GROMACS .gro file of C-alpha atoms in nm:
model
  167
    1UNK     CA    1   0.000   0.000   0.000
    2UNK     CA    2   0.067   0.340  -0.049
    3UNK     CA    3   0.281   0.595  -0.281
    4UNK     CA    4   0.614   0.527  -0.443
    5UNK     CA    5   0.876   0.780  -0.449
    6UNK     CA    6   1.036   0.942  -0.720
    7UNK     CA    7   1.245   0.632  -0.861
    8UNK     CA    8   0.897   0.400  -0.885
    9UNK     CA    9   0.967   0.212  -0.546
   10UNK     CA   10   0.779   0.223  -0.232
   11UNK     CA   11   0.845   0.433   0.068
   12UNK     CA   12   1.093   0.337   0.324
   13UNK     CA   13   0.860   0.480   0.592
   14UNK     CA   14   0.459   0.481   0.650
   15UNK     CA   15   0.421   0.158   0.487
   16UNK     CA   16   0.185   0.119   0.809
   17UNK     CA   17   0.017   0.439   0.760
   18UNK     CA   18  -0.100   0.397   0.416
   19UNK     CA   19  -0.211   0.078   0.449
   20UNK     CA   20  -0.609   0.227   0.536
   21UNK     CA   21  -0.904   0.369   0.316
   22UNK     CA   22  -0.942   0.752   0.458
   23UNK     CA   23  -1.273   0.819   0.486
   24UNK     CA   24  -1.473   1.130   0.557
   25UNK     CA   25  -1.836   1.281   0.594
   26UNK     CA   26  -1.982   1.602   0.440
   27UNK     CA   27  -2.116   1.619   0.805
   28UNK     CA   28  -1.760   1.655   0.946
   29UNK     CA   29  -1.678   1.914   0.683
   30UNK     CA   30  -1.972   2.113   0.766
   31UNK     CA   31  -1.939   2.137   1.117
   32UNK     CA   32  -1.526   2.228   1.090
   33UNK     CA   33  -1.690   2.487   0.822
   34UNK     CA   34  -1.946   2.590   1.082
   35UNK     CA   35  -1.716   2.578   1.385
   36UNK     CA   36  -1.421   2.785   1.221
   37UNK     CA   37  -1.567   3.066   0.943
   38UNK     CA   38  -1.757   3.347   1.007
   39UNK     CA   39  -1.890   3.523   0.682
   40UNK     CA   40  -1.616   3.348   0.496
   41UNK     CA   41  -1.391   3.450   0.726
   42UNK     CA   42  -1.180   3.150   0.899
   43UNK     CA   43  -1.112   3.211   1.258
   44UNK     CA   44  -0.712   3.329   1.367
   45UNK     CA   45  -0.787   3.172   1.739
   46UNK     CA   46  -0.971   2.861   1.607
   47UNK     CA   47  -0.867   2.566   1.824
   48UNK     CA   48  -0.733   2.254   1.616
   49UNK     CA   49  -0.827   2.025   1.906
   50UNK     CA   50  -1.116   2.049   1.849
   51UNK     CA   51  -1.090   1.924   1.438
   52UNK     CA   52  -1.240   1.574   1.442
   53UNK     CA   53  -0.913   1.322   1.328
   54UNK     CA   54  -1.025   1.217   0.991
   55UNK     CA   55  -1.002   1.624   0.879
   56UNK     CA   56  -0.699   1.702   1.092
   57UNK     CA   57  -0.481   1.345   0.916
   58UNK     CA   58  -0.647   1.401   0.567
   59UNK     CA   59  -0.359   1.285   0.341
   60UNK     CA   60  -0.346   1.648   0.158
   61UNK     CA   61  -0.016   1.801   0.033
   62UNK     CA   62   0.245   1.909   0.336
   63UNK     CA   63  -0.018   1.812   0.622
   64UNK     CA   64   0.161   1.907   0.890
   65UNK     CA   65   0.051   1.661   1.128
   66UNK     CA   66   0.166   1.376   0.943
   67UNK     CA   67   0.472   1.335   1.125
   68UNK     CA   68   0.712   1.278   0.783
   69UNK     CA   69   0.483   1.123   0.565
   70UNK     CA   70   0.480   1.282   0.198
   71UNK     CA   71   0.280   1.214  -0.042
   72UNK     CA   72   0.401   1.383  -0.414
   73UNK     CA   73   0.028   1.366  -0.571
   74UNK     CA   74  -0.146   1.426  -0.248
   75UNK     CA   75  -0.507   1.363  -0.132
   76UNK     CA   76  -0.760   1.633  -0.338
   77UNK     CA   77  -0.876   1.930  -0.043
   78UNK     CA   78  -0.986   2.291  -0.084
   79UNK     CA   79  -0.680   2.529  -0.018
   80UNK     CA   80  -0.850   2.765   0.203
   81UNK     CA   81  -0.515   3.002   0.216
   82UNK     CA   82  -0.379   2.902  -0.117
   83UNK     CA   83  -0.065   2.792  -0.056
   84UNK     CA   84  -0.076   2.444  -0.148
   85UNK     CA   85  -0.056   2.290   0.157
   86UNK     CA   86  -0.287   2.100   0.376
   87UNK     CA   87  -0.357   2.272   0.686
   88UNK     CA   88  -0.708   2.235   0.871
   89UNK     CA   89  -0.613   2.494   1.104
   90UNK     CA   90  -0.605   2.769   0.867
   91UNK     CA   91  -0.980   2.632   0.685
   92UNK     CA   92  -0.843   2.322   0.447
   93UNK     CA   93  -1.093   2.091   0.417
   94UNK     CA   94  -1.144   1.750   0.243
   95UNK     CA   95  -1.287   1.696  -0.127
   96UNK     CA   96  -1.277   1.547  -0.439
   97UNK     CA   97  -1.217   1.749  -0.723
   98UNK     CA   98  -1.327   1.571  -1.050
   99UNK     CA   99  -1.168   1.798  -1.375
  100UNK     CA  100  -1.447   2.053  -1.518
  101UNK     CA  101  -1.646   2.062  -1.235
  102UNK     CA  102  -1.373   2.265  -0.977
  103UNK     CA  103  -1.542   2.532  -0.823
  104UNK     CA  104  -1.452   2.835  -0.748
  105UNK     CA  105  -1.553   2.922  -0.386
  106UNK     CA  106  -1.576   2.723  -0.072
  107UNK     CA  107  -1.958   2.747  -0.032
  108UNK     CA  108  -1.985   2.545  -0.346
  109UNK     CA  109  -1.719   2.368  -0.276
  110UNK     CA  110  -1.906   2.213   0.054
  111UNK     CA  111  -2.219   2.268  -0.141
  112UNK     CA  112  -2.165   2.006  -0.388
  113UNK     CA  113  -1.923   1.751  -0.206
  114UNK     CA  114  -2.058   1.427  -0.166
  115UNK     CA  115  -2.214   1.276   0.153
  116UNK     CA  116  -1.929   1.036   0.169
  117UNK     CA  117  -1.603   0.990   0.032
  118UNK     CA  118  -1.346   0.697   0.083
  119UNK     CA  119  -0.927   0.790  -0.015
  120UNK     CA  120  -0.695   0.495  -0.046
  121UNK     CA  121  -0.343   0.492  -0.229
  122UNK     CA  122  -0.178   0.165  -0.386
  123UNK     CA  123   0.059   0.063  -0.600
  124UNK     CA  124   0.230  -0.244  -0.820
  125UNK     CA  125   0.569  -0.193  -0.719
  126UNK     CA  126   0.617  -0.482  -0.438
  127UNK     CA  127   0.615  -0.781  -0.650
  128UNK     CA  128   0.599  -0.950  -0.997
  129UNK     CA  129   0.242  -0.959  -1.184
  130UNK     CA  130   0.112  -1.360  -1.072
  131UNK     CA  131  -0.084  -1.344  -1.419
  132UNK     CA  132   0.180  -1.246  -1.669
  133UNK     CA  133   0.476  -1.305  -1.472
  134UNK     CA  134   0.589  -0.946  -1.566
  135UNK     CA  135   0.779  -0.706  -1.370
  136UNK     CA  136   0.577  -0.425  -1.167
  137UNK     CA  137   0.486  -0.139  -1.398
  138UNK     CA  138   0.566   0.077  -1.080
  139UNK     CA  139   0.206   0.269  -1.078
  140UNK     CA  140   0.029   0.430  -0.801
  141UNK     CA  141  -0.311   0.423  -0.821
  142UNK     CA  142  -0.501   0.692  -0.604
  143UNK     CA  143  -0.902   0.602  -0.538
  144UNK     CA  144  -1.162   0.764  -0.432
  145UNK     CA  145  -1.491   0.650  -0.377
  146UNK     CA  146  -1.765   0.855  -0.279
  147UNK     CA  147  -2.166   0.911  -0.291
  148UNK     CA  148  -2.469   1.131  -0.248
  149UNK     CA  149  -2.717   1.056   0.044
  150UNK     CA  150  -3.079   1.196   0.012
  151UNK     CA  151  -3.112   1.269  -0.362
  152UNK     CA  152  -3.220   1.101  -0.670
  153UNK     CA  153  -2.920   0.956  -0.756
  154UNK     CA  154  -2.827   0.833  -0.371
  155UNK     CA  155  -2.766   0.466  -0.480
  156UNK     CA  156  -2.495   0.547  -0.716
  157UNK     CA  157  -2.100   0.524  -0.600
  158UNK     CA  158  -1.864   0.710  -0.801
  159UNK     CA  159  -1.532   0.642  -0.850
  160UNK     CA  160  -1.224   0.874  -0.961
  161UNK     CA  161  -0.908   0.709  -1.010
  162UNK     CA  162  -0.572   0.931  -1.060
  163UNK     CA  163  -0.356   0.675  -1.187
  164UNK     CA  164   0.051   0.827  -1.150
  165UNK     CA  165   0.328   0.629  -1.389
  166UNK     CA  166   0.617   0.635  -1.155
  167UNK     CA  167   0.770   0.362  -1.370
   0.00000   0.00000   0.00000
């Protein structure tokens, strides 16, 4: 499980750490939303204690509570500050960004984020192919799974896959 570094192999470290499906609720997003902005405004003296854990260790670029674990093509989140890191103490939050349909503020962001979405990362690089016999093609495969609750459409799952050639 998880990403490979630059050269196509896996990480040395967080082997552990990546081996899990991240999930998170539009619920949780909402309430960090509703317990940190004001008007659009995100709060200086917000307290990050109080960020529920599966915002606060959402695999997004630079997270700074991830203790060393990096992650090149991160986990897709809205970049509250824009500075293309992670941070859910300065209003990042969890998403899924599917290509066309970005949007341009967070109230639509949060508007039209699924209900739920699952995050896992994998990749072919820690043994042969048992099929073909063939050597890894050294890809990491990034999924996301997610769904709509309450709508016409609630017994659909949709999947993204970012698929990253590292071979």
């Amino acid at each position: 499980p998880g990403p490979l570094d630059e050269n196509g192999d896996p990480l040395q470290n967080g082997c552990e750490y990546w081996d899990q499906v991240f999930y998170i609720t539009k619920q949780e997003v909402l309430a960090h939303y509703y317990n940190g902005f004001d008007s659009g405004v995100f709060a200086a003296d917000y307290v990050c204690d109080e960020i529920p854990e599966s915002i606060l260790y959402w695999p997004g670029a630079g997270n700074p509570f991830l203790d060393n674990i990096s992650l090149a093509n991160p986990a897709d989140f809205w970049d509250h500050d824009e500075d293309g890191i992670y941070n859910p103490c300065v209003g990042d939050m969890p998403t899924v960004v599917i290509k066309g349909c970005e949007y341009e503020n967070l109230i639509n962001t949060i508007t039209n984020m699924p209900d739920q979405i699952a995050f896992s990362v994998r990749n072919d690089a820690v043994r042969s192919n048992p099929l073909t016999d063939s050597d890894p093609m050294r890809i990491e495969l990034h999924t996301y799974a997610f769904n709509y609750i309450n709508s016409k459409i609630e017994s659909t799952i949709y999947w993204k896959y970012d698929i990253i050639n590292k071979g």
